[in-house]
Amino acid sequence: DDSGQSTALSELLSADLGARVIASLDLPDEDALPDVLQLVGVSGCGLVAWTGFGPGATLLRTGLTEAGSVSLPLVGSSAMKTESYLSVTDDAGDGTIVTCACVDLASSTRPDARRFIHDFQSRFGSPPGVFAAEGWDAGGMVLATFDAGAQDRRTVSAALSTLDGYDGLANTYRFDDGELQAGS
């Protein structure tokens, strides 16, 4: 979709997949959709990797389905993991694969997760988006430094650098010399 994130992810995929990439196409707007659908159709590809954001992914998935490519998988990043993608594509979106380094609390039965989702929806009118739980945890870590007596940037930084661990909503975070431990 011509965004910076899309371009960077596309370059990484091309480098990793090499000759297995059949075609690399841009879908900057709705007017380009017929040409993109035609090229996808004649390419014989077995999977479409979308590197952009939700609106373009919605357009592409719906277009692929309407063109008869119902079973052609669409794979994308967290940039397309939106509520509007799910609601607009409806059944056409079935089978879409989205990768995200975020924690999805939507199906959690933990009371703290359910409360977070409820409170977020009540305040903002929509469910929490990608990385919302991680953002909540990062904010919680900073607030914990104030509870421990930090008063300014220097003392917050010092408190965070000596933090042994933090039990958050998305994860339990453990640190080693101020760096997040692998698997944490």
Coordinates of N, CA and C in Angstrom, one line a residue:
D1 N 0.8 -1.2 0.0 CA 0.0 0.0 0.0 C 0.9 1.3 0.0
D2 N 2.1 1.2 -0.3 CA 3.1 2.3 -0.4 C 3.4 2.9 0.9
S3 N 3.0 2.3 2.0 CA 3.4 2.9 3.3 C 4.9 2.5 3.6
G4 N 5.5 3.2 4.5 CA 6.9 2.8 4.8 C 7.0 1.5 5.5
Q5 N 6.0 1.1 6.3 CA 6.0 -0.2 6.9 C 5.9 -1.3 5.9
S6 N 5.0 -1.0 4.9 CA 4.7 -2.0 3.9 C 6.0 -2.2 3.0
T7 N 6.6 -1.2 2.7 CA 7.9 -1.3 1.9 C 8.9 -2.0 2.6
A8 N 9.1 -1.7 3.9 CA 10.2 -2.4 4.7 C 9.9 -3.9 4.8
L9 N 8.6 -4.2 5.1 CA 8.3 -5.7 5.3 C 8.4 -6.4 4.0
S10 N 8.0 -5.7 2.9 CA 8.1 -6.3 1.5 C 9.5 -6.6 1.2
E11 N 10.4 -5.7 1.5 CA 11.9 -5.9 1.2 C 12.4 -7.1 2.1
L12 N 12.0 -7.2 3.3 CA 12.4 -8.3 4.2 C 11.9 -9.7 3.6
L13 N 10.6 -9.7 3.2 CA 10.1 -10.9 2.6 C 10.8 -11.3 1.4
S14 N 11.0 -10.3 0.5 CA 11.7 -10.6 -0.8 C 13.1 -11.1 -0.5
A15 N 13.8 -10.6 0.4 CA 15.2 -11.0 0.7 C 15.1 -12.5 1.3
D16 N 14.2 -12.8 2.2 CA 14.1 -14.1 2.8 C 13.6 -15.1 1.8
L17 N 12.6 -14.8 1.0 CA 12.0 -15.8 0.1 C 12.7 -15.9 -1.3
G18 N 13.4 -14.9 -1.7 CA 14.2 -14.9 -2.9 C 13.4 -15.2 -4.1
A19 N 13.8 -16.3 -4.9 CA 13.2 -16.6 -6.1 C 11.8 -17.2 -6.0
R20 N 11.4 -17.5 -4.7 CA 10.0 -18.0 -4.5 C 9.0 -16.9 -4.6
V21 N 9.4 -15.7 -4.7 CA 8.5 -14.6 -4.9 C 8.1 -14.5 -6.3
I22 N 6.9 -14.8 -6.7 CA 6.5 -14.8 -8.1 C 6.3 -13.4 -8.6
A23 N 5.7 -12.5 -7.8 CA 5.5 -11.1 -8.2 C 5.4 -10.3 -7.0
S24 N 5.7 -9.0 -7.1 CA 5.6 -8.0 -6.1 C 4.8 -6.9 -6.7
L25 N 3.6 -6.6 -6.1 CA 2.7 -5.7 -6.7 C 2.3 -4.6 -5.6
D26 N 2.0 -3.4 -6.1 CA 1.5 -2.4 -5.3 C 0.0 -2.2 -5.5
L27 N -0.7 -1.9 -4.4 CA -2.2 -1.6 -4.5 C -2.4 -0.3 -3.8
P28 N -2.0 0.8 -4.4 CA -2.0 2.1 -3.8 C -3.5 2.6 -3.6
D29 N -4.4 2.2 -4.4 CA -5.8 2.6 -4.3 C -6.7 1.7 -5.0
E30 N -8.0 1.9 -4.9 CA -9.0 1.0 -5.4 C -8.9 0.9 -7.0
D31 N -8.5 2.0 -7.6 CA -8.4 1.9 -9.1 C -7.4 0.9 -9.6
A32 N -6.4 0.6 -8.8 CA -5.4 -0.4 -9.2 C -5.8 -1.8 -9.0
L33 N -6.9 -2.1 -8.3 CA -7.4 -3.4 -8.0 C -7.5 -4.3 -9.2
P34 N -8.2 -3.9 -10.2 CA -8.4 -4.9 -11.4 C -7.0 -5.4 -11.9
D35 N -6.1 -4.5 -12.1 CA -4.8 -4.9 -12.6 C -4.1 -5.9 -11.6
V36 N -4.1 -5.6 -10.3 CA -3.5 -6.5 -9.3 C -4.2 -7.8 -9.4
L37 N -5.5 -7.9 -9.4 CA -6.2 -9.1 -9.4 C -5.9 -9.9 -10.7
Q38 N -5.7 -9.3 -11.8 CA -5.4 -10.0 -13.0 C -4.0 -10.6 -12.9
L39 N -3.0 -9.8 -12.4 CA -1.7 -10.3 -12.3 C -1.6 -11.4 -11.3
V40 N -2.3 -11.3 -10.2 CA -2.3 -12.4 -9.2 C -2.9 -13.7 -9.9
G41 N -4.0 -13.5 -10.6 CA -4.6 -14.6 -11.3 C -3.7 -15.3 -12.3
V42 N -3.0 -14.6 -13.1 CA -2.2 -15.2 -14.1 C -0.8 -15.7 -13.6
S43 N -0.4 -15.3 -12.4 CA 0.9 -15.6 -11.8 C 0.9 -17.1 -11.3
G44 N -0.2 -17.6 -11.0 CA -0.3 -19.0 -10.5 C 0.3 -19.1 -9.0
C45 N 0.3 -18.0 -8.3 CA 0.8 -18.1 -6.9 C -0.1 -18.9 -6.1
G46 N 0.4 -19.4 -5.0 CA -0.4 -20.2 -4.1 C -0.7 -19.5 -2.8
L47 N -0.2 -18.3 -2.7 CA -0.4 -17.5 -1.4 C -0.1 -16.0 -1.8
V48 N -0.9 -15.2 -1.1 CA -0.6 -13.7 -1.3 C -0.2 -13.2 0.1
A49 N 1.0 -12.6 0.1 CA 1.4 -11.9 1.4 C 1.2 -10.4 1.3
W50 N 0.3 -9.9 2.1 CA 0.0 -8.5 2.1 C 0.9 -7.8 3.2
T51 N 1.6 -6.8 2.8 CA 2.5 -6.2 3.7 C 2.0 -4.8 4.2
G52 N 0.8 -4.4 3.8 CA 0.3 -3.1 4.2 C -0.7 -3.2 5.3
F53 N -1.5 -2.1 5.3 CA -2.5 -1.9 6.4 C -3.9 -2.5 6.0
G54 N -4.8 -2.4 7.0 CA -6.1 -3.0 6.9 C -7.0 -2.6 5.7
P55 N -7.1 -1.3 5.4 CA -8.0 -0.9 4.3 C -7.6 -1.6 3.0
G56 N -6.3 -1.6 2.6 CA -5.9 -2.3 1.4 C -6.1 -3.8 1.4
A57 N -5.8 -4.4 2.6 CA -6.0 -5.8 2.8 C -7.5 -6.2 2.6
T58 N -8.4 -5.3 3.1 CA -9.8 -5.5 2.9 C -10.2 -5.5 1.5
L59 N -9.7 -4.5 0.8 CA -9.9 -4.3 -0.6 C -9.4 -5.6 -1.4
L60 N -8.2 -6.0 -1.1 CA -7.6 -7.1 -1.8 C -8.3 -8.4 -1.5
R61 N -8.6 -8.7 -0.3 CA -9.3 -10.0 0.1 C -10.7 -10.1 -0.5
T62 N -11.4 -9.0 -0.4 CA -12.7 -9.0 -1.0 C -12.6 -9.1 -2.5
G63 N -11.7 -8.4 -3.2 CA -11.5 -8.5 -4.6 C -11.1 -9.9 -5.0
L64 N -10.2 -10.6 -4.3 CA -9.8 -11.9 -4.6 C -11.0 -12.9 -4.5
T65 N -11.8 -12.7 -3.5 CA -12.9 -13.6 -3.3 C -14.0 -13.4 -4.5
E66 N -14.2 -12.1 -4.8 CA -15.2 -11.8 -5.9 C -14.7 -12.3 -7.2
A67 N -13.3 -12.4 -7.4 CA -12.8 -12.8 -8.7 C -12.7 -14.4 -8.7
G68 N -13.1 -15.0 -7.7 CA -13.1 -16.5 -7.7 C -11.9 -17.1 -7.0
S69 N -11.1 -16.4 -6.4 CA -9.9 -16.9 -5.7 C -10.2 -17.0 -4.2
V70 N -11.3 -17.7 -3.9 CA -11.8 -17.8 -2.5 C -10.7 -18.6 -1.7
S71 N -10.1 -19.6 -2.2 CA -9.2 -20.4 -1.4 C -7.8 -19.9 -1.4
L72 N -7.5 -18.9 -2.1 CA -6.1 -18.3 -2.1 C -5.8 -17.7 -0.8
P73 N -4.9 -18.2 0.0 CA -4.6 -17.6 1.3 C -4.0 -16.2 1.2
L74 N -4.5 -15.4 2.2 CA -3.9 -14.0 2.3 C -3.2 -14.0 3.7
V75 N -1.9 -13.7 3.7 CA -1.1 -13.7 4.9 C -0.7 -12.2 5.1
G76 N -0.8 -11.7 6.4 CA -0.4 -10.4 6.6 C 0.2 -10.2 8.0
S77 N 0.5 -8.9 8.3 CA 1.1 -8.6 9.6 C 0.1 -7.9 10.5
S78 N 0.6 -7.5 11.6 CA -0.3 -6.9 12.6 C -1.0 -5.6 12.1
A79 N -0.4 -5.0 11.0 CA -1.0 -3.8 10.4 C -2.4 -4.0 9.9
M80 N -2.7 -5.3 9.6 CA -4.1 -5.5 9.0 C -5.0 -6.2 10.1
K81 N -4.5 -6.4 11.3 CA -5.2 -7.0 12.3 C -6.2 -6.0 13.0
T82 N -7.3 -5.7 12.3 CA -8.2 -4.7 12.7 C -9.6 -5.3 12.8
E83 N -10.4 -4.7 13.6 CA -11.8 -5.1 13.7 C -12.6 -4.8 12.4
S84 N -12.2 -3.7 11.7 CA -12.9 -3.4 10.5 C -12.6 -4.4 9.4
Y85 N -11.3 -4.9 9.4 CA -11.0 -6.0 8.4 C -12.0 -7.1 8.5
L86 N -12.1 -7.6 9.8 CA -13.0 -8.7 10.0 C -14.5 -8.4 9.7
S87 N -15.0 -7.2 10.0 CA -16.4 -6.9 9.8 C -16.7 -6.7 8.3
V88 N -15.7 -6.0 7.6 CA -16.0 -5.7 6.2 C -15.8 -6.9 5.3
T89 N -14.8 -7.7 5.5 CA -14.5 -8.9 4.7 C -15.5 -10.0 5.0
D90 N -16.1 -10.0 6.2 CA -17.0 -11.0 6.6 C -16.5 -12.4 6.2
D91 N -17.3 -13.2 5.5 CA -16.9 -14.6 5.2 C -15.8 -14.6 4.2
A92 N -15.6 -13.6 3.4 CA -14.5 -13.5 2.5 C -13.1 -13.5 3.2
G93 N -13.1 -13.0 4.4 CA -11.9 -13.0 5.2 C -11.5 -14.3 5.9
D94 N -12.4 -15.3 5.8 CA -12.1 -16.6 6.4 C -10.8 -17.2 5.8
G95 N -10.0 -17.7 6.6 CA -8.7 -18.2 6.2 C -7.6 -17.3 6.1
T96 N -7.8 -16.0 6.4 CA -6.7 -15.0 6.4 C -5.8 -15.4 7.6
I97 N -4.5 -15.2 7.4 CA -3.6 -15.5 8.4 C -2.8 -14.2 8.7
V98 N -2.9 -13.8 10.0 CA -2.3 -12.6 10.4 C -1.3 -12.9 11.5
T99 N 0.0 -12.5 11.3 CA 1.0 -12.7 12.3 C 1.1 -11.4 13.2
C100 N 1.3 -11.6 14.4 CA 1.4 -10.4 15.3 C 2.2 -10.8 16.5
A101 N 3.2 -10.0 16.9 CA 4.0 -10.3 18.1 C 3.2 -9.8 19.3
C102 N 2.0 -9.5 19.2 CA 1.2 -9.0 20.3 C 0.4 -10.1 20.9
V103 N -0.1 -9.8 22.1 CA -0.9 -10.8 22.8 C -2.4 -10.4 22.5
D104 N -3.2 -11.4 22.1 CA -4.6 -11.1 21.8 C -5.4 -11.7 23.0
L105 N -6.0 -10.7 23.7 CA -6.7 -11.1 24.9 C -8.1 -11.4 24.7
A106 N -8.6 -11.3 23.4 CA -10.0 -11.5 23.1 C -10.7 -12.7 23.7
S107 N -9.9 -13.8 23.6 CA -10.5 -15.1 24.1 C -10.1 -15.5 25.5
S108 N -9.4 -14.6 26.1 CA -8.9 -14.9 27.5 C -10.1 -15.0 28.5
T109 N -10.0 -15.9 29.4 CA -11.0 -16.0 30.5 C -10.5 -15.4 31.8
R110 N -9.2 -14.9 31.8 CA -8.7 -14.3 33.0 C -9.5 -13.0 33.4
P111 N -9.9 -12.9 34.6 CA -10.6 -11.7 35.0 C -10.0 -10.4 34.7
D112 N -8.6 -10.3 34.9 CA -8.0 -9.0 34.7 C -8.0 -8.7 33.2
A113 N -7.9 -9.7 32.3 CA -7.9 -9.5 30.9 C -9.3 -9.1 30.5
R114 N -10.4 -9.7 31.0 CA -11.8 -9.4 30.7 C -12.1 -8.0 31.1
R115 N -11.6 -7.6 32.3 CA -11.8 -6.3 32.8 C -11.1 -5.2 32.0
F116 N -9.9 -5.5 31.5 CA -9.2 -4.6 30.6 C -9.9 -4.4 29.4
I117 N -10.4 -5.4 28.7 CA -11.2 -5.3 27.5 C -12.5 -4.5 27.7
H118 N -13.2 -4.9 28.8 CA -14.4 -4.2 29.1 C -14.2 -2.7 29.3
D119 N -13.2 -2.4 30.2 CA -13.0 -1.0 30.5 C -12.5 -0.2 29.2
F120 N -11.7 -0.8 28.4 CA -11.2 -0.2 27.2 C -12.4 0.1 26.3
Q121 N -13.2 -0.9 26.0 CA -14.4 -0.7 25.2 C -15.3 0.4 25.7
S122 N -15.5 0.4 27.0 CA -16.4 1.4 27.6 C -15.9 2.8 27.4
R123 N -14.6 2.9 27.5 CA -14.0 4.3 27.4 C -13.9 4.8 26.0
F124 N -13.4 3.8 25.1 CA -13.1 4.3 23.7 C -14.1 3.8 22.7
G125 N -15.0 3.0 23.0 CA -16.1 2.5 22.1 C -15.6 1.5 21.1
S126 N -14.5 0.9 21.3 CA -14.0 -0.2 20.4 C -13.1 -1.1 21.2
P127 N -12.9 -2.3 20.8 CA -12.0 -3.2 21.5 C -10.5 -2.8 21.4
P128 N -9.7 -3.2 22.4 CA -8.3 -2.8 22.3 C -7.7 -3.3 21.0
G129 N -6.8 -2.5 20.4 CA -6.1 -2.9 19.2 C -4.8 -3.7 19.5
V130 N -4.1 -3.9 18.4 CA -2.8 -4.6 18.5 C -1.9 -3.9 19.5
F131 N -1.2 -4.6 20.2 CA -0.2 -4.1 21.2 C -0.8 -3.3 22.3
A132 N -2.1 -3.3 22.5 CA -2.7 -2.5 23.6 C -2.3 -3.1 24.9
A133 N -2.3 -4.4 25.1 CA -2.0 -5.0 26.3 C -0.5 -4.8 26.7
E134 N 0.4 -4.8 25.7 CA 1.8 -4.5 25.9 C 2.0 -3.1 26.3
G135 N 1.2 -2.2 25.6 CA 1.3 -0.7 26.0 C 0.8 -0.5 27.4
W136 N -0.2 -1.2 27.8 CA -0.8 -1.1 29.2 C 0.3 -1.6 30.1
D137 N 1.0 -2.7 29.8 CA 2.1 -3.2 30.7 C 3.2 -2.2 30.8
A138 N 3.6 -1.6 29.7 CA 4.7 -0.6 29.7 C 4.4 0.6 30.5
G139 N 3.1 1.0 30.4 CA 2.7 2.1 31.2 C 2.6 1.8 32.7
G140 N 2.2 0.5 33.0 CA 2.2 0.0 34.3 C 3.6 0.0 35.0
M141 N 4.6 -0.4 34.1 CA 6.0 -0.4 34.7 C 6.4 1.0 35.0
V142 N 6.1 1.9 34.2 CA 6.5 3.3 34.5 C 5.8 3.8 35.7
L143 N 4.5 3.6 35.8 CA 3.8 4.0 37.0 C 4.3 3.3 38.3
A144 N 4.7 2.1 38.2 CA 5.3 1.4 39.3 C 6.6 2.1 39.8
T145 N 7.3 2.7 38.9 CA 8.5 3.4 39.4 C 8.1 4.6 40.2
F146 N 7.0 5.3 39.8 CA 6.5 6.4 40.6 C 6.1 6.0 42.0
D147 N 5.4 4.8 42.0 CA 5.0 4.2 43.3 C 6.2 3.9 44.2
A148 N 7.3 3.6 43.6 CA 8.5 3.3 44.3 C 9.4 4.5 44.6
G149 N 8.9 5.7 44.3 CA 9.6 6.9 44.7 C 10.2 7.7 43.5
A150 N 10.2 7.2 42.3 CA 10.8 8.0 41.2 C 10.0 9.3 41.0
Q151 N 10.8 10.3 40.7 CA 10.2 11.6 40.6 C 10.5 12.4 39.3
D152 N 11.4 11.9 38.5 CA 11.8 12.6 37.3 C 12.4 11.5 36.3
R153 N 12.7 12.0 35.1 CA 13.2 11.1 34.1 C 14.4 10.3 34.5
R154 N 15.3 10.9 35.2 CA 16.5 10.2 35.7 C 16.2 9.1 36.7
T155 N 15.3 9.4 37.7 CA 15.0 8.4 38.7 C 14.1 7.3 38.1
V156 N 13.2 7.6 37.1 CA 12.4 6.6 36.4 C 13.3 5.7 35.7
S157 N 14.3 6.2 34.9 CA 15.2 5.4 34.2 C 16.0 4.5 35.1
A158 N 16.5 5.0 36.2 CA 17.2 4.2 37.2 C 16.4 3.1 37.7
A159 N 15.1 3.4 38.1 CA 14.3 2.4 38.6 C 14.0 1.3 37.6
L160 N 13.7 1.7 36.3 CA 13.5 0.7 35.3 C 14.7 -0.2 35.0
S161 N 15.9 0.4 35.1 CA 17.1 -0.3 34.8 C 17.4 -1.4 35.9
T162 N 16.9 -1.2 37.1 CA 17.1 -2.1 38.1 C 15.9 -3.0 38.4
L163 N 14.9 -2.9 37.6 CA 13.7 -3.7 37.7 C 14.0 -5.1 37.5
D164 N 13.7 -6.0 38.5 CA 13.9 -7.4 38.4 C 12.9 -8.1 37.5
G165 N 11.7 -7.7 37.6 CA 10.6 -8.3 36.9 C 9.3 -7.5 37.0
Y166 N 8.4 -7.8 36.2 CA 7.1 -7.2 36.2 C 6.0 -8.1 35.7
D167 N 5.0 -8.4 36.5 CA 3.9 -9.2 36.1 C 2.8 -8.3 35.5
G168 N 2.8 -8.4 34.2 CA 1.8 -7.6 33.4 C 0.6 -8.3 32.9
L169 N -0.2 -7.6 32.2 CA -1.4 -8.2 31.6 C -1.0 -9.2 30.4
A170 N -0.1 -8.8 29.6 CA 0.3 -9.5 28.4 C 1.3 -10.6 28.7
N171 N 2.1 -10.3 29.7 CA 3.3 -11.2 29.9 C 3.9 -10.9 31.3
T172 N 4.7 -11.8 31.7 CA 5.6 -11.6 32.9 C 6.9 -11.2 32.3
Y173 N 7.4 -10.0 32.6 CA 8.6 -9.5 32.0 C 9.8 -9.6 33.0
R174 N 10.8 -10.2 32.5 CA 12.1 -10.4 33.3 C 13.2 -9.7 32.6
F175 N 14.1 -9.1 33.4 CA 15.2 -8.3 32.8 C 16.5 -8.8 33.3
D176 N 17.5 -8.5 32.5 CA 18.9 -8.8 32.8 C 19.7 -7.7 32.4
D177 N 20.3 -6.9 33.4 CA 21.1 -5.7 33.1 C 20.3 -4.7 32.3
G178 N 19.0 -4.6 32.6 CA 18.2 -3.6 31.9 C 17.6 -4.0 30.6
E179 N 18.0 -5.2 30.1 CA 17.5 -5.7 28.9 C 16.4 -6.8 29.1
L180 N 15.4 -6.9 28.3 CA 14.4 -7.9 28.4 C 15.0 -9.2 28.1
Q181 N 14.8 -10.2 29.0 CA 15.3 -11.5 28.8 C 14.6 -12.2 27.6
A182 N 15.3 -13.0 26.9 CA 14.7 -13.8 25.8 C 13.6 -14.7 26.4
G183 N 12.5 -14.7 25.7 CA 11.3 -15.5 26.1 C 10.5 -14.8 27.2
S184 N 10.8 -13.6 27.5 CA 10.1 -12.9 28.5 C 9.1 -11.9 27.8

